[in-house]
Amino acid sequence: MAIDLHSHSTASDGSAEPSALVRLAVEQGLTTLALTDHDTQEGIEEARAATAGTDLELIAGTELSLEYDAGGMHLLVLWLEPGSGPLQSRLATLRQWRNRRNEQIVAALTELGMPMTIDEVTEEAGSGSVGRPHIAAVMMAKGYVESIEEAFEHWLAAGKPAYWSRPRLRPEEAIQLALESGGVPILAHPHTLNINRAAEMADLLTELCKAGLVGLEAIYSSYRQHERDGYADLARRFGLVPSGGSDYHGSYKPGLDLGRGYGDLVVPDSVLDDLRRHAANP
Ligand code: AMP
Ligand code: ZN
Ligand code: FE
Ligand code: FE
């Protein structure tokens, strides 16, 4: 038995179509997969249809980028059903904010001597949510960089020459919207927050728990065992469920496998049971 509670498809910046992702999950022997595309649920219907005749449980979700100055704060929302709802109806606006930001990045890169058009980015992305990994892929195709990682490291990451921020939901607001929509909010990959001091992390988690946070992603592909243990301890101290997932993106994050991360990812079923208790429609 194996589960994976964080993954991306072509509906955002993953390279596998939702149905292909489901087939991959079945091949890997997963029993539960959460599809958590950035700011969209466009892939859920196709993914769910693809589970027919299999034993795979598909959890509908999304991943949101939140307003936070010190680093990147992402929120996974699981058991969020596509359709109408307080959070669901905000997703289109979040994608519009992305698109405006993407145009600024494309203009900046062009200015920096790496000409490209937004149409090229849109073509790379297909329908759905368009993000920096798609821009990075166009940069690679044009020979400006040799890898997606290099595109981020030199140009696209926060503080780099072609970085542009975009309006995002505030953490408390996003958590509240998730809860009002029947979803289960989980703070994703906490290392990207860029918090080094334990007291600062404690203050932040105190705030987020007050807002209704349910889980903390302690088991993540790039984490060593001691980091997973450390974050799981932290989660327990705040009454949070130590969640886990691969953050699979296919070719946009090479070397990372669905369900097993870099080979040693194991998310226990107990995590799923503990999270499920918080879902409105589990
Ligand atoms: P965006 O949502 O468009 O701002 O792009 C952020 C996404 O890019 C993240 O969710 C990751 O999927 C991906 N990403 C961020 N940093 C890196 C990196 N250093 N290398 C590869 N992908 C990255
Ligand atoms: Zn992504
Ligand atoms: Fe993320
Ligand atoms: Fe992700």
mmCIF file of N, CA and C in Angstrom, residues 30-96:
data_model
loop_
_atom_site.group_PDB
_atom_site.id
_atom_site.type_symbol
_atom_site.label_atom_id
_atom_site.label_comp_id
_atom_site.label_asym_id
_atom_site.label_seq_id
_atom_site.Cartn_x
_atom_site.Cartn_y
_atom_site.Cartn_z
ATOM 1 N N LEU A 30 -0.072 2.531 -6.235
ATOM 2 C CA LEU A 30 -0.675 3.462 -5.269
ATOM 3 C C LEU A 30 -2.136 3.092 -5.018
ATOM 4 N N THR A 31 -2.582 3.319 -3.788
ATOM 5 C CA THR A 31 -3.999 3.099 -3.468
ATOM 6 C C THR A 31 -4.758 4.420 -3.429
ATOM 7 N N THR A 32 -4.039 5.522 -3.144
ATOM 8 C CA THR A 32 -4.667 6.845 -3.118
ATOM 9 C C THR A 32 -3.719 7.866 -3.732
ATOM 10 N N LEU A 33 -4.287 8.725 -4.595
ATOM 11 C CA LEU A 33 -3.521 9.807 -5.214
ATOM 12 C C LEU A 33 -4.320 11.096 -5.082
ATOM 13 N N ALA A 34 -3.685 12.171 -4.632
ATOM 14 C CA ALA A 34 -4.320 13.487 -4.652
ATOM 15 C C ALA A 34 -3.772 14.275 -5.830
ATOM 16 N N LEU A 35 -4.678 14.806 -6.663
ATOM 17 C CA LEU A 35 -4.274 15.668 -7.778
ATOM 18 C C LEU A 35 -4.410 17.118 -7.304
ATOM 19 N N THR A 36 -3.268 17.815 -7.242
ATOM 20 C CA THR A 36 -3.229 19.145 -6.620
ATOM 21 C C THR A 36 -2.619 20.173 -7.569
ATOM 22 N N ASP A 37 -3.226 20.330 -8.745
ATOM 23 C CA ASP A 37 -2.701 21.298 -9.706
ATOM 24 C C ASP A 37 -2.829 22.718 -9.166
ATOM 25 N N HIS A 38 -1.864 23.568 -9.557
ATOM 26 C CA HIS A 38 -1.847 24.962 -9.089
ATOM 27 C C HIS A 38 -3.072 25.736 -9.581
ATOM 28 N N ASP A 39 -3.843 26.267 -8.651
ATOM 29 C CA ASP A 39 -4.942 27.204 -8.953
ATOM 30 C C ASP A 39 -5.985 26.654 -9.925
ATOM 31 N N THR A 40 -6.099 25.346 -10.048
ATOM 32 C CA THR A 40 -7.109 24.809 -10.967
ATOM 33 C C THR A 40 -7.531 23.404 -10.563
ATOM 34 N N GLN A 41 -8.758 23.052 -10.970
ATOM 35 C CA GLN A 41 -9.244 21.686 -10.772
ATOM 36 C C GLN A 41 -9.637 21.083 -12.117
ATOM 37 N N GLU A 42 -9.112 21.685 -13.160
ATOM 38 C CA GLU A 42 -9.471 21.294 -14.527
ATOM 39 C C GLU A 42 -9.176 19.821 -14.821
ATOM 40 N N GLY A 43 -8.163 19.243 -14.165
ATOM 41 C CA GLY A 43 -7.788 17.863 -14.478
ATOM 42 C C GLY A 43 -8.570 16.804 -13.713
ATOM 43 N N ILE A 44 -9.371 17.231 -12.740
ATOM 44 C CA ILE A 44 -9.991 16.263 -11.823
ATOM 45 C C ILE A 44 -10.961 15.310 -12.537
ATOM 46 N N GLU A 45 -11.794 15.882 -13.388
ATOM 47 C CA GLU A 45 -12.827 15.058 -14.026
ATOM 48 C C GLU A 45 -12.196 13.932 -14.848
ATOM 49 N N GLU A 46 -11.191 14.297 -15.661
ATOM 50 C CA GLU A 46 -10.510 13.293 -16.488
ATOM 51 C C GLU A 46 -9.803 12.257 -15.609
ATOM 52 N N ALA A 47 -9.141 12.731 -14.553
ATOM 53 C CA ALA A 47 -8.419 11.808 -13.671
ATOM 54 C C ALA A 47 -9.400 10.847 -13.008
ATOM 55 N N ARG A 48 -10.504 11.383 -12.543
ATOM 56 C CA ARG A 48 -11.478 10.553 -11.861
ATOM 57 C C ARG A 48 -12.055 9.494 -12.802
ATOM 58 N N ALA A 49 -12.364 9.925 -14.014
ATOM 59 C CA ALA A 49 -12.903 8.987 -15.006
ATOM 60 C C ALA A 49 -11.903 7.858 -15.253
ATOM 61 N N ALA A 50 -10.622 8.198 -15.241
ATOM 62 C CA ALA A 50 -9.581 7.200 -15.517
ATOM 63 C C ALA A 50 -9.419 6.190 -14.391
ATOM 64 N N THR A 51 -9.951 6.481 -13.213
ATOM 65 C CA THR A 51 -9.836 5.524 -12.107
ATOM 66 C C THR A 51 -10.886 4.418 -12.212
ATOM 67 N N ALA A 52 -11.855 4.578 -13.103
ATOM 68 C CA ALA A 52 -12.909 3.565 -13.263
ATOM 69 C C ALA A 52 -12.278 2.212 -13.574
ATOM 70 N N GLY A 53 -12.712 1.190 -12.862
ATOM 71 C CA GLY A 53 -12.175 -0.145 -13.096
ATOM 72 C C GLY A 53 -10.854 -0.398 -12.398
ATOM 73 N N THR A 54 -10.362 0.581 -11.657
ATOM 74 C CA THR A 54 -9.131 0.390 -10.874
ATOM 75 C C THR A 54 -9.502 0.489 -9.386
ATOM 76 N N ASP A 55 -8.529 0.201 -8.521
ATOM 77 C CA ASP A 55 -8.770 0.335 -7.076
ATOM 78 C C ASP A 55 -8.237 1.658 -6.548
ATOM 79 N N LEU A 56 -7.799 2.528 -7.461
ATOM 80 C CA LEU A 56 -7.193 3.784 -7.019
ATOM 81 C C LEU A 56 -8.254 4.774 -6.554
ATOM 82 N N GLU A 57 -8.002 5.357 -5.391
ATOM 83 C CA GLU A 57 -8.854 6.450 -4.907
ATOM 84 C C GLU A 57 -8.227 7.764 -5.343
ATOM 85 N N LEU A 58 -9.002 8.615 -6.008
ATOM 86 C CA LEU A 58 -8.487 9.920 -6.398
ATOM 87 C C LEU A 58 -9.082 10.995 -5.491
ATOM 88 N N ILE A 59 -8.207 11.760 -4.840
ATOM 89 C CA ILE A 59 -8.667 12.869 -4.005
ATOM 90 C C ILE A 59 -8.534 14.156 -4.811
ATOM 91 N N ALA A 60 -9.645 14.874 -4.943
ATOM 92 C CA ALA A 60 -9.635 16.142 -5.664
ATOM 93 C C ALA A 60 -8.984 17.205 -4.802
ATOM 94 N N GLY A 61 -8.104 18.000 -5.415
ATOM 95 C CA GLY A 61 -7.447 19.049 -4.638
ATOM 96 C C GLY A 61 -6.946 20.171 -5.511
ATOM 97 N N THR A 62 -6.177 21.048 -4.882
ATOM 98 C CA THR A 62 -5.489 22.122 -5.602
ATOM 99 C C THR A 62 -4.329 22.587 -4.729
ATOM 100 N N GLU A 63 -3.422 23.371 -5.323
ATOM 101 C CA GLU A 63 -2.322 23.964 -4.564
ATOM 102 C C GLU A 63 -2.324 25.468 -4.816
ATOM 103 N N LEU A 64 -2.308 26.237 -3.726
ATOM 104 C CA LEU A 64 -2.373 27.697 -3.809
ATOM 105 C C LEU A 64 -1.052 28.310 -3.363
ATOM 106 N N SER A 65 -0.660 29.421 -3.993
ATOM 107 C CA SER A 65 0.504 30.197 -3.550
ATOM 108 C C SER A 65 -0.023 31.355 -2.716
ATOM 109 N N LEU A 66 0.539 31.542 -1.523
ATOM 110 C CA LEU A 66 -0.019 32.532 -0.603
ATOM 111 C C LEU A 66 0.911 33.719 -0.401
ATOM 112 N N GLU A 67 0.309 34.809 0.038
ATOM 113 C CA GLU A 67 1.033 36.044 0.323
ATOM 114 C C GLU A 67 1.954 35.820 1.516
ATOM 115 N N TYR A 68 3.243 35.934 1.287
ATOM 116 C CA TYR A 68 4.206 35.723 2.359
ATOM 117 C C TYR A 68 5.547 36.259 1.888
ATOM 118 N N ASP A 69 6.126 37.178 2.653
ATOM 119 C CA ASP A 69 7.289 37.907 2.143
ATOM 120 C C ASP A 69 8.602 37.137 2.215
ATOM 121 N N ALA A 70 8.792 36.372 3.291
ATOM 122 C CA ALA A 70 10.111 35.786 3.540
ATOM 123 C C ALA A 70 10.481 34.668 2.577
ATOM 124 N N GLY A 71 9.460 34.008 1.985
ATOM 125 C CA GLY A 71 9.754 32.878 1.113
ATOM 126 C C GLY A 71 8.491 32.451 0.389
ATOM 127 N N GLY A 72 8.472 31.207 -0.078
ATOM 128 C CA GLY A 72 7.309 30.698 -0.797
ATOM 129 C C GLY A 72 6.400 29.915 0.136
ATOM 130 N N MET A 73 5.154 30.347 0.249
ATOM 131 C CA MET A 73 4.197 29.615 1.072
ATOM 132 C C MET A 73 3.109 29.015 0.184
ATOM 133 N N HIS A 74 3.069 27.687 0.138
ATOM 134 C CA HIS A 74 2.065 27.002 -0.669
ATOM 135 C C HIS A 74 1.109 26.239 0.233
ATOM 136 N N LEU A 75 -0.158 26.250 -0.147
ATOM 137 C CA LEU A 75 -1.180 25.540 0.630
ATOM 138 C C LEU A 75 -1.825 24.482 -0.252
ATOM 139 N N LEU A 76 -1.777 23.232 0.194
ATOM 140 C CA LEU A 76 -2.517 22.171 -0.490
ATOM 141 C C LEU A 76 -3.913 22.133 0.111
ATOM 142 N N VAL A 77 -4.916 21.980 -0.744
ATOM 143 C CA VAL A 77 -6.282 21.818 -0.246
ATOM 144 C C VAL A 77 -6.809 20.501 -0.811
ATOM 145 N N LEU A 78 -7.046 19.549 0.066
ATOM 146 C CA LEU A 78 -7.523 18.233 -0.365
ATOM 147 C C LEU A 78 -9.026 18.099 -0.088
ATOM 148 N N TRP A 79 -9.646 17.157 -0.768
ATOM 149 C CA TRP A 79 -11.099 16.953 -0.690
ATOM 150 C C TRP A 79 -11.852 18.221 -1.059
ATOM 151 N N LEU A 80 -11.308 18.931 -2.027
ATOM 152 C CA LEU A 80 -11.986 20.110 -2.567
ATOM 153 C C LEU A 80 -12.658 19.672 -3.866
ATOM 154 N N GLU A 81 -13.973 19.619 -3.852
ATOM 155 C CA GLU A 81 -14.687 19.120 -5.026
ATOM 156 C C GLU A 81 -14.825 20.215 -6.081
ATOM 157 N N PRO A 82 -14.542 19.883 -7.352
ATOM 158 C CA PRO A 82 -14.693 20.871 -8.418
ATOM 159 C C PRO A 82 -16.153 21.330 -8.491
ATOM 160 N N GLY A 83 -16.358 22.536 -8.943
ATOM 161 C CA GLY A 83 -17.718 23.067 -9.059
ATOM 162 C C GLY A 83 -17.809 24.375 -8.317
ATOM 163 N N SER A 84 -18.976 24.617 -7.719
ATOM 164 C CA SER A 84 -19.135 25.907 -7.062
ATOM 165 C C SER A 84 -18.765 25.793 -5.594
ATOM 166 N N GLY A 85 -18.242 26.872 -5.064
ATOM 167 C CA GLY A 85 -17.828 26.917 -3.669
ATOM 168 C C GLY A 85 -17.005 28.167 -3.476
ATOM 169 N N PRO A 86 -16.847 28.595 -2.232
ATOM 170 C CA PRO A 86 -16.126 29.849 -1.971
ATOM 171 C C PRO A 86 -14.699 29.844 -2.526
ATOM 172 N N LEU A 87 -13.967 28.766 -2.362
ATOM 173 C CA LEU A 87 -12.600 28.724 -2.894
ATOM 174 C C LEU A 87 -12.609 28.425 -4.392
ATOM 175 N N GLN A 88 -13.438 27.462 -4.786
ATOM 176 C CA GLN A 88 -13.494 27.090 -6.202
ATOM 177 C C GLN A 88 -13.725 28.309 -7.092
ATOM 178 N N SER A 89 -14.600 29.218 -6.629
ATOM 179 C CA SER A 89 -14.957 30.355 -7.491
ATOM 180 C C SER A 89 -13.874 31.428 -7.498
ATOM 181 N N ARG A 90 -12.844 31.268 -6.671
ATOM 182 C CA ARG A 90 -11.735 32.237 -6.712
ATOM 183 C C ARG A 90 -10.630 31.802 -7.669
ATOM 184 N N LEU A 91 -10.625 30.544 -8.068
ATOM 185 C CA LEU A 91 -9.489 30.006 -8.812
ATOM 186 C C LEU A 91 -9.267 30.711 -10.154
ATOM 187 N N ALA A 92 -10.364 31.073 -10.827
ATOM 188 C CA ALA A 92 -10.219 31.720 -12.142
ATOM 189 C C ALA A 92 -9.466 33.039 -12.008
ATOM 190 N N THR A 93 -9.769 33.791 -10.944
ATOM 191 C CA THR A 93 -9.077 35.061 -10.720
ATOM 192 C C THR A 93 -7.592 34.822 -10.456
ATOM 193 N N LEU A 94 -7.289 33.781 -9.682
ATOM 194 C CA LEU A 94 -5.874 33.473 -9.399
ATOM 195 C C LEU A 94 -5.134 33.166 -10.704
ATOM 196 N N ARG A 95 -5.802 32.471 -11.618
ATOM 197 C CA ARG A 95 -5.148 32.154 -12.905
ATOM 198 C C ARG A 95 -4.946 33.420 -13.742
ATOM 199 N N GLN A 96 -5.909 34.355 -13.661
ATOM 200 C CA GLN A 96 -5.738 35.629 -14.386
ATOM 201 C C GLN A 96 -4.529 36.386 -13.855
#
